[in-house]
Amino acid sequence: MRRCLPIIGIGIVAGILLGQVFAKPRMVSVSSDERAERYTYLGDKQAVLRLDLNAIRRHQWSAELPNPPVAARKAIEKATAAFKQMRQKDELLKDRGDGSWEIESVNLTPLDPGNDNRENKDCWYWLVRYELFGSIGGQPPQLEIAILMDGTVVRPAVREQE
């Protein structure tokens, strides 16, 4: 039994280190075509959520109003329907013996978190993150779907990691 401990210890340390590297999606700088990208990871693949900034700007919500144009429940319903369609087409998104996909979080997300750009002050979207809960080892796979304030669903593209 003692011979197994170093291997288990290395596995735990590697899992923690990899979890720190891949734990949170990252936003990439805005490109010249007014798009931003968010990345999440699905094992050896990555899911790229491409956001059209002009589409987000066209349907604004003032945080002074009590509720956004798309209610949280409606955003969850739309994201769940989109995720269900994606799961039918992609083996990476199927439940596995070691876990099942569930909603990890639902966030009302500002386009410009620091409000550095007054043009983006009232630009928000819903971000629904799914995670493969119960998976063993390292950072669990995650995938994000955005719902704009006009109800438009933005799905990620799954591709090889860069």
mmCIF file of N, CA and C in Angstrom, residues 27-158:
data_model
loop_
_atom_site.group_PDB
_atom_site.id
_atom_site.type_symbol
_atom_site.label_atom_id
_atom_site.label_comp_id
_atom_site.label_asym_id
_atom_site.label_seq_id
_atom_site.Cartn_x
_atom_site.Cartn_y
_atom_site.Cartn_z
ATOM 1 N N MET A 27 -11.149 35.104 -21.492
ATOM 2 C CA MET A 27 -11.644 35.969 -22.547
ATOM 3 C C MET A 27 -10.422 36.468 -23.297
ATOM 4 N N VAL A 28 -10.490 36.429 -24.596
ATOM 5 C CA VAL A 28 -9.397 36.893 -25.424
ATOM 6 C C VAL A 28 -9.718 38.315 -25.851
ATOM 7 N N SER A 29 -8.698 39.071 -26.203
ATOM 8 C CA SER A 29 -8.930 40.452 -26.603
ATOM 9 C C SER A 29 -9.882 40.528 -27.799
ATOM 10 N N VAL A 30 -10.520 41.650 -27.912
ATOM 11 C CA VAL A 30 -11.477 41.875 -28.987
ATOM 12 C C VAL A 30 -10.724 42.009 -30.298
ATOM 13 N N SER A 31 -11.210 41.321 -31.316
ATOM 14 C CA SER A 31 -10.566 41.394 -32.625
ATOM 15 C C SER A 31 -11.101 42.585 -33.407
ATOM 16 N N SER A 32 -10.477 42.855 -34.538
ATOM 17 C CA SER A 32 -10.863 44.006 -35.347
ATOM 18 C C SER A 32 -12.271 43.861 -35.921
ATOM 19 N N ASP A 33 -12.789 42.649 -35.996
ATOM 20 C CA ASP A 33 -14.140 42.463 -36.527
ATOM 21 C C ASP A 33 -15.197 42.501 -35.421
ATOM 22 N N GLU A 34 -14.844 43.107 -34.272
ATOM 23 C CA GLU A 34 -15.784 43.299 -33.177
ATOM 24 C C GLU A 34 -16.325 41.988 -32.617
ATOM 25 N N ARG A 35 -15.437 41.046 -32.408
ATOM 26 C CA ARG A 35 -15.805 39.780 -31.785
ATOM 27 C C ARG A 35 -14.878 39.531 -30.599
ATOM 28 N N ALA A 36 -15.424 38.834 -29.614
ATOM 29 C CA ALA A 36 -14.622 38.390 -28.482
ATOM 30 C C ALA A 36 -14.821 36.889 -28.368
ATOM 31 N N GLU A 37 -13.838 36.210 -27.803
ATOM 32 C CA GLU A 37 -13.922 34.756 -27.656
ATOM 33 C C GLU A 37 -13.690 34.366 -26.211
ATOM 34 N N ARG A 38 -14.431 33.359 -25.773
ATOM 35 C CA ARG A 38 -14.240 32.739 -24.468
ATOM 36 C C ARG A 38 -13.916 31.276 -24.728
ATOM 37 N N TYR A 39 -12.966 30.721 -23.960
ATOM 38 C CA TYR A 39 -12.554 29.330 -24.137
ATOM 39 C C TYR A 39 -12.866 28.520 -22.886
ATOM 40 N N THR A 40 -13.414 27.327 -23.086
ATOM 41 C CA THR A 40 -13.506 26.334 -22.021
ATOM 42 C C THR A 40 -12.901 25.054 -22.591
ATOM 43 N N TYR A 41 -12.664 24.074 -21.726
ATOM 44 C CA TYR A 41 -11.932 22.890 -22.153
ATOM 45 C C TYR A 41 -12.723 21.613 -21.927
ATOM 46 N N LEU A 42 -12.602 20.715 -22.903
ATOM 47 C CA LEU A 42 -13.288 19.423 -22.889
ATOM 48 C C LEU A 42 -12.226 18.339 -23.078
ATOM 49 N N GLY A 43 -11.409 18.135 -22.077
ATOM 50 C CA GLY A 43 -10.310 17.180 -22.232
ATOM 51 C C GLY A 43 -9.286 17.721 -23.207
ATOM 52 N N ASP A 44 -9.071 17.001 -24.320
ATOM 53 C CA ASP A 44 -8.072 17.442 -25.292
ATOM 54 C C ASP A 44 -8.666 18.383 -26.349
ATOM 55 N N LYS A 45 -9.913 18.788 -26.187
ATOM 56 C CA LYS A 45 -10.563 19.730 -27.106
ATOM 57 C C LYS A 45 -10.883 21.013 -26.351
ATOM 58 N N GLN A 46 -11.190 22.050 -27.106
ATOM 59 C CA GLN A 46 -11.626 23.283 -26.470
ATOM 60 C C GLN A 46 -12.918 23.754 -27.127
ATOM 61 N N ALA A 47 -13.741 24.385 -26.333
ATOM 62 C CA ALA A 47 -14.984 24.970 -26.827
ATOM 63 C C ALA A 47 -14.760 26.473 -26.910
ATOM 64 N N VAL A 48 -15.004 27.032 -28.087
ATOM 65 C CA VAL A 48 -14.773 28.452 -28.315
ATOM 66 C C VAL A 48 -16.125 29.134 -28.492
ATOM 67 N N LEU A 49 -16.442 30.043 -27.588
ATOM 68 C CA LEU A 49 -17.676 30.804 -27.658
ATOM 69 C C LEU A 49 -17.335 32.159 -28.274
ATOM 70 N N ARG A 50 -17.814 32.391 -29.492
ATOM 71 C CA ARG A 50 -17.543 33.639 -30.201
ATOM 72 C C ARG A 50 -18.724 34.587 -30.020
ATOM 73 N N LEU A 51 -18.444 35.729 -29.431
ATOM 74 C CA LEU A 51 -19.482 36.714 -29.155
ATOM 75 C C LEU A 51 -19.369 37.885 -30.125
ATOM 76 N N ASP A 52 -20.459 38.205 -30.790
ATOM 77 C CA ASP A 52 -20.528 39.350 -31.685
ATOM 78 C C ASP A 52 -20.875 40.561 -30.820
ATOM 79 N N LEU A 53 -19.901 41.441 -30.641
ATOM 80 C CA LEU A 53 -20.086 42.569 -29.728
ATOM 81 C C LEU A 53 -21.169 43.524 -30.213
ATOM 82 N N ASN A 54 -21.296 43.684 -31.521
ATOM 83 C CA ASN A 54 -22.342 44.567 -32.047
ATOM 84 C C ASN A 54 -23.733 44.016 -31.754
ATOM 85 N N ALA A 55 -23.893 42.705 -31.818
ATOM 86 C CA ALA A 55 -25.193 42.089 -31.488
ATOM 87 C C ALA A 55 -25.528 42.324 -30.018
ATOM 88 N N ILE A 56 -24.538 42.243 -29.157
ATOM 89 C CA ILE A 56 -24.765 42.498 -27.731
ATOM 90 C C ILE A 56 -25.122 43.968 -27.522
ATOM 91 N N ARG A 57 -24.438 44.857 -28.227
ATOM 92 C CA ARG A 57 -24.699 46.299 -28.080
ATOM 93 C C ARG A 57 -26.081 46.696 -28.603
ATOM 94 N N ARG A 58 -26.606 45.983 -29.591
ATOM 95 C CA ARG A 58 -27.914 46.334 -30.172
ATOM 96 C C ARG A 58 -29.070 46.105 -29.207
ATOM 97 N N HIS A 59 -28.901 45.191 -28.270
ATOM 98 C CA HIS A 59 -29.988 44.844 -27.346
ATOM 99 C C HIS A 59 -29.500 45.042 -25.919
ATOM 100 N N GLN A 60 -29.584 46.259 -25.465
ATOM 101 C CA GLN A 60 -29.027 46.619 -24.173
ATOM 102 C C GLN A 60 -30.049 46.478 -23.053
ATOM 103 N N TRP A 61 -29.531 46.462 -21.839
ATOM 104 C CA TRP A 61 -30.353 46.444 -20.637
ATOM 105 C C TRP A 61 -29.705 47.368 -19.616
ATOM 106 N N SER A 62 -30.446 48.320 -19.151
ATOM 107 C CA SER A 62 -29.948 49.226 -18.127
ATOM 108 C C SER A 62 -30.070 48.533 -16.775
ATOM 109 N N ALA A 63 -28.987 48.498 -16.054
ATOM 110 C CA ALA A 63 -28.987 47.861 -14.731
ATOM 111 C C ALA A 63 -29.875 48.622 -13.752
ATOM 112 N N GLU A 64 -30.340 49.797 -14.145
ATOM 113 C CA GLU A 64 -31.264 50.555 -13.291
ATOM 114 C C GLU A 64 -32.676 49.966 -13.333
ATOM 115 N N LEU A 65 -32.971 49.207 -14.389
ATOM 116 C CA LEU A 65 -34.279 48.548 -14.494
ATOM 117 C C LEU A 65 -34.285 47.305 -13.609
ATOM 118 N N PRO A 66 -35.450 46.914 -13.081
ATOM 119 C CA PRO A 66 -35.474 45.795 -12.133
ATOM 120 C C PRO A 66 -35.092 44.439 -12.730
ATOM 121 N N ASN A 67 -35.415 44.197 -14.009
ATOM 122 C CA ASN A 67 -35.133 42.893 -14.607
ATOM 123 C C ASN A 67 -34.622 43.050 -16.025
ATOM 124 N N PRO A 68 -33.756 42.127 -16.456
ATOM 125 C CA PRO A 68 -33.296 42.167 -17.848
ATOM 126 C C PRO A 68 -34.424 41.725 -18.793
ATOM 127 N N PRO A 69 -34.315 42.061 -20.087
ATOM 128 C CA PRO A 69 -35.354 41.680 -21.047
ATOM 129 C C PRO A 69 -35.575 40.171 -21.141
ATOM 130 N N VAL A 70 -34.543 39.393 -20.933
ATOM 131 C CA VAL A 70 -34.659 37.930 -20.923
ATOM 132 C C VAL A 70 -34.496 37.482 -19.473
ATOM 133 N N ALA A 71 -35.544 36.880 -18.931
ATOM 134 C CA ALA A 71 -35.504 36.416 -17.545
ATOM 135 C C ALA A 71 -34.511 35.273 -17.392
ATOM 136 N N ALA A 72 -34.001 35.102 -16.186
ATOM 137 C CA ALA A 72 -33.034 34.026 -15.916
ATOM 138 C C ALA A 72 -33.606 32.666 -16.296
ATOM 139 N N ARG A 73 -34.833 32.403 -15.929
ATOM 140 C CA ARG A 73 -35.454 31.106 -16.237
ATOM 141 C C ARG A 73 -35.506 30.875 -17.747
ATOM 142 N N LYS A 74 -35.835 31.927 -18.517
ATOM 143 C CA LYS A 74 -35.910 31.804 -19.972
ATOM 144 C C LYS A 74 -34.513 31.559 -20.546
ATOM 145 N N ALA A 75 -33.504 32.233 -20.012
ATOM 146 C CA ALA A 75 -32.122 32.022 -20.464
ATOM 147 C C ALA A 75 -31.691 30.576 -20.210
ATOM 148 N N ILE A 76 -32.051 30.039 -19.045
ATOM 149 C CA ILE A 76 -31.703 28.653 -18.721
ATOM 150 C C ILE A 76 -32.415 27.693 -19.666
ATOM 151 N N GLU A 77 -33.697 27.944 -19.937
ATOM 152 C CA GLU A 77 -34.447 27.083 -20.865
ATOM 153 C C GLU A 77 -33.814 27.082 -22.255
ATOM 154 N N LYS A 78 -33.458 28.257 -22.752
ATOM 155 C CA LYS A 78 -32.862 28.359 -24.084
ATOM 156 C C LYS A 78 -31.492 27.667 -24.132
ATOM 157 N N ALA A 79 -30.687 27.891 -23.106
ATOM 158 C CA ALA A 79 -29.362 27.263 -23.059
ATOM 159 C C ALA A 79 -29.485 25.745 -22.948
ATOM 160 N N THR A 80 -30.428 25.286 -22.148
ATOM 161 C CA THR A 80 -30.627 23.843 -21.972
ATOM 162 C C THR A 80 -31.061 23.193 -23.277
ATOM 163 N N ALA A 81 -31.957 23.834 -24.025
ATOM 164 C CA ALA A 81 -32.386 23.301 -25.323
ATOM 165 C C ALA A 81 -31.207 23.246 -26.299
ATOM 166 N N ALA A 82 -30.386 24.289 -26.306
ATOM 167 C CA ALA A 82 -29.219 24.314 -27.193
ATOM 168 C C ALA A 82 -28.212 23.240 -26.799
ATOM 169 N N PHE A 83 -27.981 23.084 -25.483
ATOM 170 C CA PHE A 83 -27.031 22.077 -25.012
ATOM 171 C C PHE A 83 -27.519 20.676 -25.357
ATOM 172 N N LYS A 84 -28.817 20.453 -25.229
ATOM 173 C CA LYS A 84 -29.396 19.149 -25.561
ATOM 174 C C LYS A 84 -29.155 18.822 -27.042
ATOM 175 N N GLN A 85 -29.346 19.800 -27.922
ATOM 176 C CA GLN A 85 -29.079 19.590 -29.354
ATOM 177 C C GLN A 85 -27.607 19.294 -29.598
ATOM 178 N N MET A 86 -26.728 20.025 -28.926
ATOM 179 C CA MET A 86 -25.285 19.802 -29.088
ATOM 180 C C MET A 86 -24.893 18.403 -28.618
ATOM 181 N N ARG A 87 -25.495 17.943 -27.518
ATOM 182 C CA ARG A 87 -25.170 16.617 -26.970
ATOM 183 C C ARG A 87 -25.529 15.499 -27.936
ATOM 184 N N GLN A 88 -26.594 15.686 -28.718
ATOM 185 C CA GLN A 88 -27.014 14.660 -29.677
ATOM 186 C C GLN A 88 -25.987 14.497 -30.795
ATOM 187 N N LYS A 89 -25.217 15.543 -31.059
ATOM 188 C CA LYS A 89 -24.275 15.523 -32.183
ATOM 189 C C LYS A 89 -22.833 15.245 -31.786
ATOM 190 N N ASP A 90 -22.481 15.469 -30.529
ATOM 191 C CA ASP A 90 -21.074 15.398 -30.133
ATOM 192 C C ASP A 90 -20.872 14.403 -28.993
ATOM 193 N N GLU A 91 -20.054 13.380 -29.228
ATOM 194 C CA GLU A 91 -19.781 12.344 -28.215
ATOM 195 C C GLU A 91 -19.130 12.918 -26.958
ATOM 196 N N LEU A 92 -18.353 14.008 -27.098
ATOM 197 C CA LEU A 92 -17.697 14.607 -25.938
ATOM 198 C C LEU A 92 -18.697 15.119 -24.909
ATOM 199 N N LEU A 93 -19.917 15.395 -25.348
ATOM 200 C CA LEU A 93 -20.905 15.988 -24.461
ATOM 201 C C LEU A 93 -21.888 14.973 -23.883
ATOM 202 N N LYS A 94 -21.641 13.715 -24.116
ATOM 203 C CA LYS A 94 -22.504 12.669 -23.562
ATOM 204 C C LYS A 94 -22.103 12.416 -22.100
ATOM 205 N N ASP A 95 -23.076 12.000 -21.286
ATOM 206 C CA ASP A 95 -22.750 11.595 -19.921
ATOM 207 C C ASP A 95 -21.832 10.387 -19.994
ATOM 208 N N ARG A 96 -20.979 10.275 -18.996
ATOM 209 C CA ARG A 96 -20.039 9.151 -18.940
ATOM 210 C C ARG A 96 -20.275 8.386 -17.653
ATOM 211 N N GLY A 97 -19.635 7.244 -17.552
ATOM 212 C CA GLY A 97 -19.768 6.438 -16.341
ATOM 213 C C GLY A 97 -19.278 7.153 -15.108
ATOM 214 N N ASP A 98 -18.331 8.108 -15.297
ATOM 215 C CA ASP A 98 -17.769 8.788 -14.134
ATOM 216 C C ASP A 98 -18.399 10.151 -13.863
ATOM 217 N N GLY A 99 -19.462 10.514 -14.579
ATOM 218 C CA GLY A 99 -20.073 11.807 -14.298
ATOM 219 C C GLY A 99 -21.206 12.144 -15.239
ATOM 220 N N SER A 100 -21.888 13.241 -14.923
ATOM 221 C CA SER A 100 -22.984 13.700 -15.775
ATOM 222 C C SER A 100 -22.906 15.224 -15.925
ATOM 223 N N TRP A 101 -23.362 15.706 -17.079
ATOM 224 C CA TRP A 101 -23.359 17.137 -17.368
ATOM 225 C C TRP A 101 -24.500 17.818 -16.613
ATOM 226 N N GLU A 102 -24.157 18.913 -15.941
ATOM 227 C CA GLU A 102 -25.144 19.697 -15.210
ATOM 228 C C GLU A 102 -24.783 21.165 -15.318
ATOM 229 N N ILE A 103 -25.743 22.030 -15.041
ATOM 230 C CA ILE A 103 -25.452 23.464 -15.015
ATOM 231 C C ILE A 103 -24.568 23.750 -13.809
ATOM 232 N N GLU A 104 -23.446 24.392 -14.056
ATOM 233 C CA GLU A 104 -22.520 24.767 -12.990
ATOM 234 C C GLU A 104 -22.822 26.178 -12.505
ATOM 235 N N SER A 105 -23.181 27.074 -13.448
ATOM 236 C CA SER A 105 -23.502 28.443 -13.050
ATOM 237 C C SER A 105 -24.308 29.144 -14.138
ATOM 238 N N VAL A 106 -25.029 30.167 -13.722
ATOM 239 C CA VAL A 106 -25.758 31.053 -14.626
ATOM 240 C C VAL A 106 -25.411 32.466 -14.172
ATOM 241 N N ASN A 107 -24.796 33.232 -15.072
ATOM 242 C CA ASN A 107 -24.339 34.571 -14.700
ATOM 243 C C ASN A 107 -24.865 35.619 -15.658
ATOM 244 N N LEU A 108 -25.283 36.736 -15.111
ATOM 245 C CA LEU A 108 -25.587 37.922 -15.895
ATOM 246 C C LEU A 108 -24.244 38.618 -16.062
ATOM 247 N N THR A 109 -23.732 38.659 -17.282
ATOM 248 C CA THR A 109 -22.351 39.038 -17.543
ATOM 249 C C THR A 109 -22.266 40.375 -18.279
ATOM 250 N N PRO A 110 -21.512 41.337 -17.752
ATOM 251 C CA PRO A 110 -21.349 42.598 -18.465
ATOM 252 C C PRO A 110 -20.352 42.440 -19.616
ATOM 253 N N LEU A 111 -20.606 43.132 -20.704
ATOM 254 C CA LEU A 111 -19.672 43.099 -21.828
ATOM 255 C C LEU A 111 -18.354 43.731 -21.426
ATOM 256 N N ASP A 112 -18.413 44.781 -20.645
ATOM 257 C CA ASP A 112 -17.218 45.496 -20.207
ATOM 258 C C ASP A 112 -17.228 45.528 -18.681
ATOM 259 N N PRO A 113 -16.644 44.489 -18.039
ATOM 260 C CA PRO A 113 -16.749 44.369 -16.580
ATOM 261 C C PRO A 113 -16.280 45.592 -15.804
ATOM 262 N N GLY A 114 -15.279 46.308 -16.311
ATOM 263 C CA GLY A 114 -14.778 47.483 -15.597
ATOM 264 C C GLY A 114 -15.486 48.761 -15.998
ATOM 265 N N ASN A 115 -16.442 48.663 -16.940
ATOM 266 C CA ASN A 115 -17.141 49.826 -17.482
ATOM 267 C C ASN A 115 -16.178 50.917 -17.952
ATOM 268 N N ASP A 116 -15.061 50.484 -18.550
ATOM 269 C CA ASP A 116 -14.093 51.435 -19.076
ATOM 270 C C ASP A 116 -14.642 52.151 -20.303
ATOM 271 N N ASN A 117 -15.516 51.496 -21.027
ATOM 272 C CA ASN A 117 -16.068 52.057 -22.252
ATOM 273 C C ASN A 117 -17.538 52.393 -22.010
ATOM 274 N N ARG A 118 -17.879 53.665 -21.988
ATOM 275 C CA ARG A 118 -19.256 54.090 -21.719
ATOM 276 C C ARG A 118 -20.243 53.501 -22.732
ATOM 277 N N GLU A 119 -19.767 53.231 -23.950
ATOM 278 C CA GLU A 119 -20.619 52.642 -24.987
ATOM 279 C C GLU A 119 -21.150 51.274 -24.549
ATOM 280 N N ASN A 120 -20.404 50.580 -23.699
ATOM 281 C CA ASN A 120 -20.763 49.228 -23.271
ATOM 282 C C ASN A 120 -21.444 49.181 -21.903
ATOM 283 N N LYS A 121 -21.760 50.336 -21.330
ATOM 284 C CA LYS A 121 -22.297 50.389 -19.967
ATOM 285 C C LYS A 121 -23.531 49.506 -19.779
ATOM 286 N N ASP A 122 -24.447 49.502 -20.725
ATOM 287 C CA ASP A 122 -25.686 48.744 -20.594
ATOM 288 C C ASP A 122 -25.689 47.476 -21.444
ATOM 289 N N CYS A 123 -24.511 46.951 -21.730
ATOM 290 C CA CYS A 123 -24.380 45.752 -22.575
ATOM 291 C C CYS A 123 -24.135 44.527 -21.694
ATOM 292 N N TRP A 124 -25.129 43.654 -21.653
ATOM 293 C CA TRP A 124 -25.092 42.464 -20.808
ATOM 294 C C TRP A 124 -25.521 41.249 -21.615
ATOM 295 N N TYR A 125 -25.159 40.070 -21.142
ATOM 296 C CA TYR A 125 -25.650 38.804 -21.697
ATOM 297 C C TYR A 125 -25.626 37.762 -20.587
ATOM 298 N N TRP A 126 -26.454 36.743 -20.764
ATOM 299 C CA TRP A 126 -26.459 35.608 -19.835
ATOM 300 C C TRP A 126 -25.380 34.623 -20.262
ATOM 301 N N LEU A 127 -24.664 34.077 -19.293
ATOM 302 C CA LEU A 127 -23.661 33.056 -19.573
ATOM 303 C C LEU A 127 -24.003 31.828 -18.731
ATOM 304 N N VAL A 128 -24.357 30.733 -19.410
ATOM 305 C CA VAL A 128 -24.731 29.493 -18.729
ATOM 306 C C VAL A 128 -23.579 28.506 -18.932
ATOM 307 N N ARG A 129 -22.985 28.068 -17.831
ATOM 308 C CA ARG A 129 -21.850 27.145 -17.891
ATOM 309 C C ARG A 129 -22.280 25.759 -17.445
ATOM 310 N N TYR A 130 -21.959 24.778 -18.280
ATOM 311 C CA TYR A 130 -22.214 23.367 -17.977
ATOM 312 C C TYR A 130 -20.888 22.719 -17.600
ATOM 313 N N GLU A 131 -20.972 21.745 -16.698
ATOM 314 C CA GLU A 131 -19.766 21.033 -16.264
ATOM 315 C C GLU A 131 -20.090 19.551 -16.131
ATOM 316 N N LEU A 132 -19.106 18.723 -16.454
ATOM 317 C CA LEU A 132 -19.255 17.288 -16.274
ATOM 318 C C LEU A 132 -18.919 16.974 -14.812
ATOM 319 N N PHE A 133 -19.953 16.963 -13.959
ATOM 320 C CA PHE A 133 -19.762 16.709 -12.532
ATOM 321 C C PHE A 133 -19.507 15.228 -12.290
ATOM 322 N N GLY A 134 -18.628 14.971 -11.329
ATOM 323 C CA GLY A 134 -18.340 13.595 -10.949
ATOM 324 C C GLY A 134 -17.199 12.981 -11.727
ATOM 325 N N SER A 135 -16.638 13.698 -12.699
ATOM 326 C CA SER A 135 -15.523 13.135 -13.457
ATOM 327 C C SER A 135 -14.294 13.093 -12.553
ATOM 328 N N ILE A 136 -13.447 12.132 -12.797
ATOM 329 C CA ILE A 136 -12.294 11.893 -11.934
ATOM 330 C C ILE A 136 -11.032 12.419 -12.602
ATOM 331 N N GLY A 137 -10.224 13.136 -11.834
ATOM 332 C CA GLY A 137 -8.912 13.566 -12.297
ATOM 333 C C GLY A 137 -8.921 14.884 -13.046
ATOM 334 N N GLY A 138 -8.166 15.842 -12.523
ATOM 335 C CA GLY A 138 -7.989 17.113 -13.202
ATOM 336 C C GLY A 138 -9.243 17.976 -13.225
ATOM 337 N N GLN A 139 -9.161 18.980 -14.052
ATOM 338 C CA GLN A 139 -10.285 19.910 -14.207
ATOM 339 C C GLN A 139 -11.403 19.239 -14.985
ATOM 340 N N PRO A 140 -12.622 19.261 -14.462
ATOM 341 C CA PRO A 140 -13.729 18.652 -15.207
ATOM 342 C C PRO A 140 -14.016 19.432 -16.490
ATOM 343 N N PRO A 141 -14.457 18.758 -17.540
ATOM 344 C CA PRO A 141 -14.823 19.443 -18.780
ATOM 345 C C PRO A 141 -15.941 20.458 -18.530
ATOM 346 N N GLN A 142 -15.841 21.592 -19.239
ATOM 347 C CA GLN A 142 -16.841 22.642 -19.126
ATOM 348 C C GLN A 142 -17.200 23.165 -20.508
ATOM 349 N N LEU A 143 -18.386 23.755 -20.601
ATOM 350 C CA LEU A 143 -18.841 24.338 -21.858
ATOM 351 C C LEU A 143 -19.782 25.492 -21.522
ATOM 352 N N GLU A 144 -19.656 26.610 -22.250
ATOM 353 C CA GLU A 144 -20.489 27.782 -21.992
ATOM 354 C C GLU A 144 -21.378 28.093 -23.194
ATOM 355 N N ILE A 145 -22.598 28.551 -22.883
ATOM 356 C CA ILE A 145 -23.551 29.009 -23.893
ATOM 357 C C ILE A 145 -24.011 30.397 -23.461
ATOM 358 N N ALA A 146 -24.047 31.338 -24.414
ATOM 359 C CA ALA A 146 -24.477 32.704 -24.111
ATOM 360 C C ALA A 146 -25.890 32.933 -24.631
ATOM 361 N N ILE A 147 -26.654 33.711 -23.881
ATOM 362 C CA ILE A 147 -27.981 34.139 -24.300
ATOM 363 C C ILE A 147 -27.965 35.669 -24.283
ATOM 364 N N LEU A 148 -28.189 36.267 -25.460
ATOM 365 C CA LEU A 148 -28.182 37.724 -25.563
ATOM 366 C C LEU A 148 -29.516 38.277 -25.065
ATOM 367 N N MET A 149 -29.584 39.580 -24.869
ATOM 368 C CA MET A 149 -30.778 40.204 -24.303
ATOM 369 C C MET A 149 -31.970 40.226 -25.257
ATOM 370 N N ASP A 150 -31.794 39.794 -26.499
ATOM 371 C CA ASP A 150 -32.938 39.634 -27.406
ATOM 372 C C ASP A 150 -33.360 38.170 -27.497
ATOM 373 N N GLY A 151 -32.713 37.296 -26.698
ATOM 374 C CA GLY A 151 -33.050 35.879 -26.685
ATOM 375 C C GLY A 151 -32.212 35.034 -27.633
ATOM 376 N N THR A 152 -31.302 35.653 -28.386
ATOM 377 C CA THR A 152 -30.434 34.909 -29.295
ATOM 378 C C THR A 152 -29.514 33.980 -28.511
ATOM 379 N N VAL A 153 -29.403 32.744 -28.970
ATOM 380 C CA VAL A 153 -28.539 31.751 -28.340
ATOM 381 C C VAL A 153 -27.221 31.701 -29.109
ATOM 382 N N VAL A 154 -26.104 31.800 -28.395
ATOM 383 C CA VAL A 154 -24.780 31.703 -29.007
ATOM 384 C C VAL A 154 -24.124 30.433 -28.483
ATOM 385 N N ARG A 155 -23.900 29.486 -29.397
ATOM 386 C CA ARG A 155 -23.303 28.185 -29.041
ATOM 387 C C ARG A 155 -21.814 28.207 -29.345
ATOM 388 N N PRO A 156 -21.059 27.454 -28.563
ATOM 389 C CA PRO A 156 -19.618 27.373 -28.854
ATOM 390 C C PRO A 156 -19.332 26.396 -29.983
ATOM 391 N N ALA A 157 -18.171 26.565 -30.581
ATOM 392 C CA ALA A 157 -17.656 25.604 -31.560
ATOM 393 C C ALA A 157 -16.628 24.753 -30.834
ATOM 394 N N VAL A 158 -16.679 23.443 -31.012
ATOM 395 C CA VAL A 158 -15.724 22.538 -30.382
ATOM 396 C C VAL A 158 -14.638 22.223 -31.396
#
